[in-house]
Coordinates of N, CA and C in Angstrom, one line a residue:
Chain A
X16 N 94.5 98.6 98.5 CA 95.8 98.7 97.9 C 96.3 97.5 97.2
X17 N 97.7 97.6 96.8 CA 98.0 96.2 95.7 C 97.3 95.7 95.0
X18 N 97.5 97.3 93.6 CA 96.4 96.6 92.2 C 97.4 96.4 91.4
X19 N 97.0 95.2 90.6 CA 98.2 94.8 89.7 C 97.3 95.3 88.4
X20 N 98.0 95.9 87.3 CA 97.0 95.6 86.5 C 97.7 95.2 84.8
X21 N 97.2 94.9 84.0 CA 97.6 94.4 82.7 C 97.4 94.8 81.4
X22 N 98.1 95.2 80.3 CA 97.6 95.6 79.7 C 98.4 95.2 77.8
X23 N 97.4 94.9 76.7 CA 96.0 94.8 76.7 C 95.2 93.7 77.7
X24 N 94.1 93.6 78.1 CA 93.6 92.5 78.2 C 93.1 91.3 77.5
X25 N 93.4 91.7 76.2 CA 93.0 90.8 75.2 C 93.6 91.3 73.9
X26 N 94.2 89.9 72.9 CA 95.0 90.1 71.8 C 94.5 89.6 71.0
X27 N 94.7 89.6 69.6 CA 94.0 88.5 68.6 C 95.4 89.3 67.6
X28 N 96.1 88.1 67.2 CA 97.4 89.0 66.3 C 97.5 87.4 65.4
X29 N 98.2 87.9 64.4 CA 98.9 87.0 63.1 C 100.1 86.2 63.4
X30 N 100.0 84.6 62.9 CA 101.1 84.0 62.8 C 102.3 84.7 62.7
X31 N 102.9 84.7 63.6 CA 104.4 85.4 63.1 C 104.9 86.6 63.7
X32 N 103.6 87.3 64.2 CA 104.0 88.8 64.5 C 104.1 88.7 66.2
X33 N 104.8 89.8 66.7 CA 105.1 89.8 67.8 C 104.2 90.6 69.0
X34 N 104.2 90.1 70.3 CA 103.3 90.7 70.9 C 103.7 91.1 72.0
X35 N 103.2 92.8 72.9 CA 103.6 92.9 74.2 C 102.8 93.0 74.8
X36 N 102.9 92.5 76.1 CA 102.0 92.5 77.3 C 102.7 93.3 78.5
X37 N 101.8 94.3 79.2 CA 102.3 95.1 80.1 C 101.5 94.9 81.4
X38 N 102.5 94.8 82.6 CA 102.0 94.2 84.1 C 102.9 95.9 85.0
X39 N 101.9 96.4 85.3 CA 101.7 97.5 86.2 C 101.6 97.4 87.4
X40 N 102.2 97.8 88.4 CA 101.4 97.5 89.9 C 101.5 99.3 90.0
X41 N 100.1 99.6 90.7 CA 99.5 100.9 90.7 C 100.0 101.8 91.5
X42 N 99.6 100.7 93.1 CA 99.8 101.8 94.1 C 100.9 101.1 95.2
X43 N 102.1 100.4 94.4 CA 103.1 99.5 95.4 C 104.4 99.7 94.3
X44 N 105.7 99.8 95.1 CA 106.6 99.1 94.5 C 106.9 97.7 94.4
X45 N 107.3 97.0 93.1 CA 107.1 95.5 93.2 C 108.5 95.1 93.4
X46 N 109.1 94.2 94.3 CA 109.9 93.9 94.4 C 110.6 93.2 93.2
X47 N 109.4 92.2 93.1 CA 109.5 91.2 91.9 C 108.1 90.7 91.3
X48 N 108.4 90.1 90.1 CA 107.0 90.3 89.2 C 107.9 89.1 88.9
X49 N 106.5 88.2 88.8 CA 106.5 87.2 87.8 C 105.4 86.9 86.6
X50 N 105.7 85.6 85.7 CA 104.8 85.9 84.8 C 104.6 84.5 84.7
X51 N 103.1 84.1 84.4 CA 102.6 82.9 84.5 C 102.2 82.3 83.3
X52 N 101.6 81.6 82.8 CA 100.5 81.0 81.7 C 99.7 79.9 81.9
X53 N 98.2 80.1 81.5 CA 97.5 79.2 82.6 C 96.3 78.8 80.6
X54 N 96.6 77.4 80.3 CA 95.9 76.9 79.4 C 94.7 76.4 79.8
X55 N 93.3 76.4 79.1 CA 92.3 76.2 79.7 C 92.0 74.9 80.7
X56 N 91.7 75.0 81.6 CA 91.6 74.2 82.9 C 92.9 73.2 83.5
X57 N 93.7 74.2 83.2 CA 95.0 74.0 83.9 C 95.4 75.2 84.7
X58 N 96.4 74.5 86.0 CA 96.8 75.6 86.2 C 97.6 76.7 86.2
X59 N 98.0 77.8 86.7 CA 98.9 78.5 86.5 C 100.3 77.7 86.3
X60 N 100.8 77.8 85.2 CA 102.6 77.6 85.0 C 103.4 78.8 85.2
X61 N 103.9 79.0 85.9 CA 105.3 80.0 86.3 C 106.4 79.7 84.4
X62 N 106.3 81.0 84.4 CA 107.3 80.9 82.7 C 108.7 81.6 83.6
X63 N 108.6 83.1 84.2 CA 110.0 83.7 85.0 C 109.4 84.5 86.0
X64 N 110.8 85.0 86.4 CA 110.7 85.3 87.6 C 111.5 87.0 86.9
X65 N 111.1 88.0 87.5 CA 111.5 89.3 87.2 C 111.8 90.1 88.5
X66 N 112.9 90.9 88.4 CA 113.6 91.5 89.4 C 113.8 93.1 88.4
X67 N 113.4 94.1 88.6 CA 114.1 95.3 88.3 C 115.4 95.0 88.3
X68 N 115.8 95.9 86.8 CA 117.3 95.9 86.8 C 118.0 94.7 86.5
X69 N 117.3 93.8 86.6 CA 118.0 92.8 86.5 C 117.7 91.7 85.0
X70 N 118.7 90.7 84.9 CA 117.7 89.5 84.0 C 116.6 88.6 84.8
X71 N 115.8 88.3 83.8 CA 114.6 87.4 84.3 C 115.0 86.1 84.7
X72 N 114.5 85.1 85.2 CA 115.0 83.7 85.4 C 113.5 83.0 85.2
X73 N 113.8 82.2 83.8 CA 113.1 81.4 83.1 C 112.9 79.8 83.9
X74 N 112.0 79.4 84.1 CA 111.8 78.7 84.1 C 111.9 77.0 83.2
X75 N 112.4 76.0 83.6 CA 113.1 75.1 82.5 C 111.9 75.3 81.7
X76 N 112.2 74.8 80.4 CA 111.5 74.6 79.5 C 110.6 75.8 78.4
X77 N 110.7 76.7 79.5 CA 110.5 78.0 78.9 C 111.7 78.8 77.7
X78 N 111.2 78.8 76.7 CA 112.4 79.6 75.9 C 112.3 81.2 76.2
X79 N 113.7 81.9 76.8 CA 113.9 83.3 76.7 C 114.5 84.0 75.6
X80 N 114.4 82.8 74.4 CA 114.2 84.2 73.2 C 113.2 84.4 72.8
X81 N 112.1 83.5 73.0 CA 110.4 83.6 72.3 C 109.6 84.5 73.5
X82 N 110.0 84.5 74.2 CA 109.9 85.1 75.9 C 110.1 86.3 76.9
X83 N 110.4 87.3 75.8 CA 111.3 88.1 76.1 C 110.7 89.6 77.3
X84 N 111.6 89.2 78.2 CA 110.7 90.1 79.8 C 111.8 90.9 80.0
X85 N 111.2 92.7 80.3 CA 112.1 93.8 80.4 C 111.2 93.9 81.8
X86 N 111.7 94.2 82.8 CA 111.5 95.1 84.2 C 112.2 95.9 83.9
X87 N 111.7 97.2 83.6 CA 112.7 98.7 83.3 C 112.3 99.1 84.6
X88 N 111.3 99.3 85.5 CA 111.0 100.1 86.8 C 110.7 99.0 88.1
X89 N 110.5 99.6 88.9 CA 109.7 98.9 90.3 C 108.4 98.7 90.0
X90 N 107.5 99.2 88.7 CA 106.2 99.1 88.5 C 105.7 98.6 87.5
X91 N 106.6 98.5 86.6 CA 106.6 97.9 85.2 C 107.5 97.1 84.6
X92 N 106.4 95.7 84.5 CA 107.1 94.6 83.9 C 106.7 94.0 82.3
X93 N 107.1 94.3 81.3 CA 106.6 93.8 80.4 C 106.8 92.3 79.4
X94 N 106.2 91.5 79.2 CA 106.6 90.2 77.8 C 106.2 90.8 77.0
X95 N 107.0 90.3 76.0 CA 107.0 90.0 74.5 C 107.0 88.4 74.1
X96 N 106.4 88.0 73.2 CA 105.8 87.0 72.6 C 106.0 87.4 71.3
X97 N 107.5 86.7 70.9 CA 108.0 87.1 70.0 C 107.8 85.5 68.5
X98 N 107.5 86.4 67.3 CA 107.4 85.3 66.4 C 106.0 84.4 67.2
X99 N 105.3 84.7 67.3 CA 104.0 83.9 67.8 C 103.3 83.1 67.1
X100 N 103.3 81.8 67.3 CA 102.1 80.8 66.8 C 101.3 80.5 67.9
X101 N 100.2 79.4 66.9 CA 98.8 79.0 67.4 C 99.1 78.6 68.8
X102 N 100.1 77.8 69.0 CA 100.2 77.3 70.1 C 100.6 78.4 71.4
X103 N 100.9 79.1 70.7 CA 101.1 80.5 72.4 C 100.0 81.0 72.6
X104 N 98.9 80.5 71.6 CA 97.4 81.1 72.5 C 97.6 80.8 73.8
X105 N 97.1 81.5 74.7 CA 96.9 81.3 76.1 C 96.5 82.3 77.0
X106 N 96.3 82.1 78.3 CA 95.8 82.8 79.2 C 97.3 83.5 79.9
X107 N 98.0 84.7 79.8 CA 98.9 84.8 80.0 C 98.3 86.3 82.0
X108 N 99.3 86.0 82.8 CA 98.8 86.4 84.0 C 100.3 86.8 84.5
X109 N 100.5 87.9 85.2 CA 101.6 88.5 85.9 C 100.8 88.5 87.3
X110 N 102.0 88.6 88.1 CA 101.8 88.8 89.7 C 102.9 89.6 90.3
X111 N 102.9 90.4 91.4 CA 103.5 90.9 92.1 C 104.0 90.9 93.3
X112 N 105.1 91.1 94.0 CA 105.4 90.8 95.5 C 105.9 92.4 95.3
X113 N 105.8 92.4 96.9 CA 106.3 93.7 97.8 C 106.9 93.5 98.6
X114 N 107.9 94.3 99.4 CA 108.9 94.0 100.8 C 108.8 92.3 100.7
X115 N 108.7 92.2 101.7 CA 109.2 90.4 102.1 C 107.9 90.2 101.9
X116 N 106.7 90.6 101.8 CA 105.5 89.8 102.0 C 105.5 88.8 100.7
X117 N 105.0 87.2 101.2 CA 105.2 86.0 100.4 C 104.2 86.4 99.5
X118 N 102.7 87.1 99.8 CA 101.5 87.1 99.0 C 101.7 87.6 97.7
X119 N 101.3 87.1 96.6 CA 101.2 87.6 95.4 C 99.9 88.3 94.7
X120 N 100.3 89.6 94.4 CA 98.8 90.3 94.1 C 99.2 89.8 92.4
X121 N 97.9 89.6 91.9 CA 97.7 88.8 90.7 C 96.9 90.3 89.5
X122 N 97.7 90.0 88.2 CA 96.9 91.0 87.2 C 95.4 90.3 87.0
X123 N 95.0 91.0 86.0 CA 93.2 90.1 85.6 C 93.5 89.5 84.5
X124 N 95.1 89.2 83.7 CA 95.3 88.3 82.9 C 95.0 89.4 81.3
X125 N 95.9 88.5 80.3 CA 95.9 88.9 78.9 C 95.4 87.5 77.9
X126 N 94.2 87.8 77.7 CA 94.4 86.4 76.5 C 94.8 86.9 75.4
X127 N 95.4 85.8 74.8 CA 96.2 85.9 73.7 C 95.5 84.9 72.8
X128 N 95.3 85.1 71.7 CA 94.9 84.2 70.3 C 95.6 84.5 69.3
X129 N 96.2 83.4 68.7 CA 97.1 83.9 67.6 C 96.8 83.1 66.4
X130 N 96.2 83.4 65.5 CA 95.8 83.3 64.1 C 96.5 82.8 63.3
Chain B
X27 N 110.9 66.6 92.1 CA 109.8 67.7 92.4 C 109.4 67.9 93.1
X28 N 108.7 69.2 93.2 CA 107.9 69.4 94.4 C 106.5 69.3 94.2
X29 N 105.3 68.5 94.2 CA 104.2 68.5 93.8 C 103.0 69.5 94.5
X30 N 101.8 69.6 94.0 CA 101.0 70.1 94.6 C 99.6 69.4 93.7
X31 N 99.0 68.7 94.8 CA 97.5 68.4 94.7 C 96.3 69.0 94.5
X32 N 95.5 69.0 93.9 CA 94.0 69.1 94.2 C 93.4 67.9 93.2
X33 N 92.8 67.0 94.4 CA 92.4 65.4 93.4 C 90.7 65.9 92.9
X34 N 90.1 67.2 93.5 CA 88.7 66.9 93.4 C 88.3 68.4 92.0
X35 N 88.3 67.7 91.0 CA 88.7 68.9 90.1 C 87.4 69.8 90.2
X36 N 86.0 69.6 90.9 CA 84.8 69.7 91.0 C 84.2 69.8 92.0
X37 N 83.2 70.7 92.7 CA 82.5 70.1 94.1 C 81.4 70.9 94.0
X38 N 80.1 70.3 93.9 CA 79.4 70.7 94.2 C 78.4 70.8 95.4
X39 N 77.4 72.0 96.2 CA 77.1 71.9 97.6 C 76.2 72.8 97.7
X40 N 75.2 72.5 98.5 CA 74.3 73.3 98.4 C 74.8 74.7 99.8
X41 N 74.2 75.9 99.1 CA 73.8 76.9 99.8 C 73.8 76.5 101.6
X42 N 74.4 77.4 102.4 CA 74.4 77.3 103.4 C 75.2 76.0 104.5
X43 N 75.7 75.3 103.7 CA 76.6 73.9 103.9 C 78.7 74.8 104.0
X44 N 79.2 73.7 104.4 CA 80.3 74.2 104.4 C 81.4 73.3 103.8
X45 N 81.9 74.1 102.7 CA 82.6 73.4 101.7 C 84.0 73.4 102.2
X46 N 84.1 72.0 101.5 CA 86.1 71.5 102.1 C 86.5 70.7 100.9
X47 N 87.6 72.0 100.6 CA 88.4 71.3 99.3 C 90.1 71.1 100.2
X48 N 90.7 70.1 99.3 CA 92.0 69.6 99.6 C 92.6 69.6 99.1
X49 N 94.0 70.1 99.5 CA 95.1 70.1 98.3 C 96.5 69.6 99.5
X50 N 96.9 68.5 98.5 CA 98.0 67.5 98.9 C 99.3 68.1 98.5
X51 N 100.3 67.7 99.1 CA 101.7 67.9 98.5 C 102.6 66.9 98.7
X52 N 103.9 66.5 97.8 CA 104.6 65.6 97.9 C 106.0 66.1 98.3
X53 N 107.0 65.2 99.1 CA 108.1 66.0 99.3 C 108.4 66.1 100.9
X54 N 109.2 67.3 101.1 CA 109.0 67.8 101.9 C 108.1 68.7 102.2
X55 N 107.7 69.3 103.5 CA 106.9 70.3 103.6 C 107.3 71.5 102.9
X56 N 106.5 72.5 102.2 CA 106.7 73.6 102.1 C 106.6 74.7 103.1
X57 N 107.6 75.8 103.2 CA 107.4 76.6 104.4 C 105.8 77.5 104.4
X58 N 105.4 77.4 103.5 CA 103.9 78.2 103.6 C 102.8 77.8 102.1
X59 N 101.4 77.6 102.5 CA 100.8 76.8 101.6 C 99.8 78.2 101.2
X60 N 99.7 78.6 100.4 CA 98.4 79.7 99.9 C 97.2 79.1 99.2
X61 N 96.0 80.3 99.5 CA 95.0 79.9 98.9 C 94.1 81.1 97.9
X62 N 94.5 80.4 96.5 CA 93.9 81.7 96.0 C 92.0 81.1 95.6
X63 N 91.3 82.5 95.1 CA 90.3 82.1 94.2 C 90.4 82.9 93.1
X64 N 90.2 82.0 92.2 CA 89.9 82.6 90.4 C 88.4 82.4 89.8
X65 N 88.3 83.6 89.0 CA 86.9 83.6 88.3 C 87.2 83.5 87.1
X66 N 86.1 83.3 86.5 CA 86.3 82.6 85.0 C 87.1 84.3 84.0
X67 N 88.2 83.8 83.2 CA 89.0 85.1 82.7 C 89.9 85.7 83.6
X68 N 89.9 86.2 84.5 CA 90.4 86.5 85.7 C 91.6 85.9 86.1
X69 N 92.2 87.2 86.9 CA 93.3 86.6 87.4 C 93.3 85.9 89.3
X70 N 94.0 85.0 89.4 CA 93.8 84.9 90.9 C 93.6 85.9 92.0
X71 N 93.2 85.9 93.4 CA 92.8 87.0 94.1 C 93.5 86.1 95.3
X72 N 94.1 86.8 95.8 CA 94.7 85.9 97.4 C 93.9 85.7 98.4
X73 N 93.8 84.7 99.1 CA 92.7 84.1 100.1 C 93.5 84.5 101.6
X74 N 94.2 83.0 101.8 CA 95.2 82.8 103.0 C 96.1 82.6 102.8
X75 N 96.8 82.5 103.7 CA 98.4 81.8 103.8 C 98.6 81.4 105.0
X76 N 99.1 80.2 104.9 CA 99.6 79.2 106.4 C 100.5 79.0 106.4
X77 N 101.4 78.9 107.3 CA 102.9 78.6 107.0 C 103.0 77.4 108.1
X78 N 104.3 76.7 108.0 CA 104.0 75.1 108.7 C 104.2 75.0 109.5
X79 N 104.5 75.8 110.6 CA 104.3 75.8 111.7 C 103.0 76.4 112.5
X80 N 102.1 76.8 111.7 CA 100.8 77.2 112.2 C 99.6 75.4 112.1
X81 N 98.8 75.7 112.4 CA 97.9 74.2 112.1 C 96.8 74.6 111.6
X82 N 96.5 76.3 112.1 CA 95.1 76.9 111.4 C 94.9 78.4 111.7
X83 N 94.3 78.8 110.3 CA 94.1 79.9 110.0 C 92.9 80.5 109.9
X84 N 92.4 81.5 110.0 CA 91.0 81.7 110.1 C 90.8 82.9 109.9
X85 N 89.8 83.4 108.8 CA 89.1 84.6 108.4 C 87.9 84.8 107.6
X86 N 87.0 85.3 108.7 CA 85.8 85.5 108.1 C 85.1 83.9 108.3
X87 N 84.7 83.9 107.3 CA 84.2 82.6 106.9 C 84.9 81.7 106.4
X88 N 86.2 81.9 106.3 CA 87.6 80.8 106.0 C 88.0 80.4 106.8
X89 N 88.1 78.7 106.7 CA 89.1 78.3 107.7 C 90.5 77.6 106.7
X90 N 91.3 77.5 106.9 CA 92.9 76.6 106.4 C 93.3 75.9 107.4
X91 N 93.7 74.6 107.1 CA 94.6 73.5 107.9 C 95.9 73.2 107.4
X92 N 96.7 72.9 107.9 CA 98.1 72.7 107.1 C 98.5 71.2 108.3
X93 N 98.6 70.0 107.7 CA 98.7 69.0 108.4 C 100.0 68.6 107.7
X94 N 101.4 68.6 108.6 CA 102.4 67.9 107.8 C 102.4 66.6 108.2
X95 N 101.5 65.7 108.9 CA 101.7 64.3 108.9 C 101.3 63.9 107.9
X96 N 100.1 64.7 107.4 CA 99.2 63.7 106.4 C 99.5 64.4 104.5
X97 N 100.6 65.7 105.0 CA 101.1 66.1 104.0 C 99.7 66.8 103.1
X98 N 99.4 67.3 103.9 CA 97.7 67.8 103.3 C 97.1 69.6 104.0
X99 N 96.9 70.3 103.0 CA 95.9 71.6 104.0 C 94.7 71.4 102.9
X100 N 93.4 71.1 104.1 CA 92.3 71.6 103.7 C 91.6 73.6 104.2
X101 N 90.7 73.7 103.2 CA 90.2 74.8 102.9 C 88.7 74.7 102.8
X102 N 88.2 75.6 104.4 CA 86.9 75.1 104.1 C 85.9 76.7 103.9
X103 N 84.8 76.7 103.6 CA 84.0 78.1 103.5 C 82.8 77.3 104.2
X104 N 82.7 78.4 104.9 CA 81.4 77.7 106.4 C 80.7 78.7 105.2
X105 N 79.0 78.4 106.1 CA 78.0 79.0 105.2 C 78.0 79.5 103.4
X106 N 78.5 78.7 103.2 CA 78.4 78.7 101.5 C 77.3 79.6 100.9
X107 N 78.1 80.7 99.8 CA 76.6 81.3 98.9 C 77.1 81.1 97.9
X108 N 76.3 81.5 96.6 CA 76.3 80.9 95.7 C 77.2 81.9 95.0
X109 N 77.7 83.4 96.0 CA 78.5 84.1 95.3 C 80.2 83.6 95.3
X110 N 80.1 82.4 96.3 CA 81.4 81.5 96.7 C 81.9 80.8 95.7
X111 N 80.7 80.9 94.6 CA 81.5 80.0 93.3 C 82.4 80.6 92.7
X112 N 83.3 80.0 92.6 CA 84.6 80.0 91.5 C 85.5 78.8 91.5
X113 N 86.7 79.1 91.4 CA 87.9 78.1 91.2 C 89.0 78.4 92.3
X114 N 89.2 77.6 93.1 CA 90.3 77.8 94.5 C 91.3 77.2 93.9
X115 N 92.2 78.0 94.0 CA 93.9 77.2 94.2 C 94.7 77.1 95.1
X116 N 95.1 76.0 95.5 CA 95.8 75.4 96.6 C 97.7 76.0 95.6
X117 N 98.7 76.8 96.6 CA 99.6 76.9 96.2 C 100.9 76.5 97.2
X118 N 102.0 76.1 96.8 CA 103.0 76.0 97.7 C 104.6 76.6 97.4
X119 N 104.8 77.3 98.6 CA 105.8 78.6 98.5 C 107.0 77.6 99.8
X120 N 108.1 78.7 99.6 CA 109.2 79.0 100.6 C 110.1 79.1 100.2
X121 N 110.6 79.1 98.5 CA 111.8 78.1 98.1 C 112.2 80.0 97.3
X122 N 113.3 80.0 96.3 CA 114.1 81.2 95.9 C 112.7 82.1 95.4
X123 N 113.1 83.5 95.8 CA 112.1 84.2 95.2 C 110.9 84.1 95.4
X124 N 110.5 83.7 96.5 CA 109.3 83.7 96.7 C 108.0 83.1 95.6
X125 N 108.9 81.8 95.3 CA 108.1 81.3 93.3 C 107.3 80.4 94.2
X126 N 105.9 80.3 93.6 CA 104.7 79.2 94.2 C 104.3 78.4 92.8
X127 N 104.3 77.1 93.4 CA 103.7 76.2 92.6 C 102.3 75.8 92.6
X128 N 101.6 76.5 91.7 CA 100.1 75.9 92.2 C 99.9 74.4 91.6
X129 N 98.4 74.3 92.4 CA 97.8 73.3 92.1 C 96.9 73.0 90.4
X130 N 95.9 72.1 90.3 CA 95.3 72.4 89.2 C 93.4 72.9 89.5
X131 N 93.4 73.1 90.8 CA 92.2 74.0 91.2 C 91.1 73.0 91.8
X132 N 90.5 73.2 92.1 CA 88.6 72.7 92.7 C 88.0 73.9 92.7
X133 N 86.8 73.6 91.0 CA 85.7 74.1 91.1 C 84.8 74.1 91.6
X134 N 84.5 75.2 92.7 CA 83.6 75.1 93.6 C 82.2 75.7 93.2
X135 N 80.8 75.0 93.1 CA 79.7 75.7 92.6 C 78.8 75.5 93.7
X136 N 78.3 76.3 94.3 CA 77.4 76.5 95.6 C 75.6 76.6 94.9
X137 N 75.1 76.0 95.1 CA 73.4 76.3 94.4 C 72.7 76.5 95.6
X138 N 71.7 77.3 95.2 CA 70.4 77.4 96.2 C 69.5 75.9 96.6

């Protein structure tokens, strides 16, 4: 149990255009979903933190208008990667919590390339 | 800040040996230190979790130490295979929201 999963897993889009990424958890309600970005041999960076129903909480330095995260359900959390350049290529990764447990069940990640 | 270590960006070991990676933190203690493994593309898979009042954890062929004098938990894999390679992350939790700060990883590569 506690599959996270992601979707697409892989993007290749144009300077300029916008992109969504969708974080599922299958067989759990998620309390909260977060969303990460992890550039090659670095590690995970925390961008926000997601709550159903609620607003996200961005992380400093993170912009939440380029950034833009809907939790519409307990299962589904989505970004947008809005106005995209080269530099938002990345390894982009969601995670999930349940009840109080601290453990975070992890998606298989979205790469992103932007052209 | 709150920091989080891993000085050994690399380790290599042969087959059947038992590997020990380390991940430091600065600060105070965190209420619980995690250990993920990642494969290349891949998203993290959860390992353990120690919280700071435990000194060790154990599963399987995992052991975790969480030492707050020396501000350090090691992570070891007794009997090493070569299917043990990937990338471990040392992470550190307690604080709003259950947010973890990871580390920058140790590549672990096991050979025959």
């Amino acid at each position: 149990g506690a599959v996270v999963s992601q979707h697409p897993s892989w993007v290749i889009c144009k300077s300029g255009t916008s992109v969504k990424i969708e974080c599922r958890s299958l067989d759990f309600q998620a309390t909260t979903m977060f969303w990460y970005r992890q550039f090659p041999k670095q590690s995970l960076m925390l961008m926000a933190t997601s709550n159903e129903g609620s607003k996200a909480t961005y992380e400093q330095g993170v912009e939440k208008d380029k950034f833009l995260i809907n939790h519409a359900s307990l299962t589904l959390s989505t970004l947008t990667v809005t106005s995209a350049h080269p530099e938002d290529s990345s390894f982009y990764i969601c995670s999930a919590t349940r009840d109080s447990i601290n453990e975070q069940f992890f998606g298989p990640g979205t790469r992103l390339t932007v052209l | 800040s709150q920091k989080i270590e891993q000085n050994s960006e690399a380790l290599n070991i042969q087959e059947g040996k038992t590997a020990t990676l380390t991940c430091n933190y600065t600060n105070y203690s965190p209420a619980y230190l995690q250990w993920y493994r990642q494969d290349p593309g891949r998203g993290p898979v959860f390992l353990l979790l120690i919280r700071e009042n435990e000194k060790e954890k154990r599963k399987e062929r995992l052991k975790v130490t969480f030492d707050t004098t020396l501000k350090q938990s090691l992570f070891h894999i007794t009997a090493s295979q070569p299917a043990d390679s990937a990338t471990y992350l040392c992470a550190r939790g307690g604080g709003t929201a259950s947010k973890l700060t990871f580390g920058t990883g140790t590549r672990l590569q096991v050979t025959l």
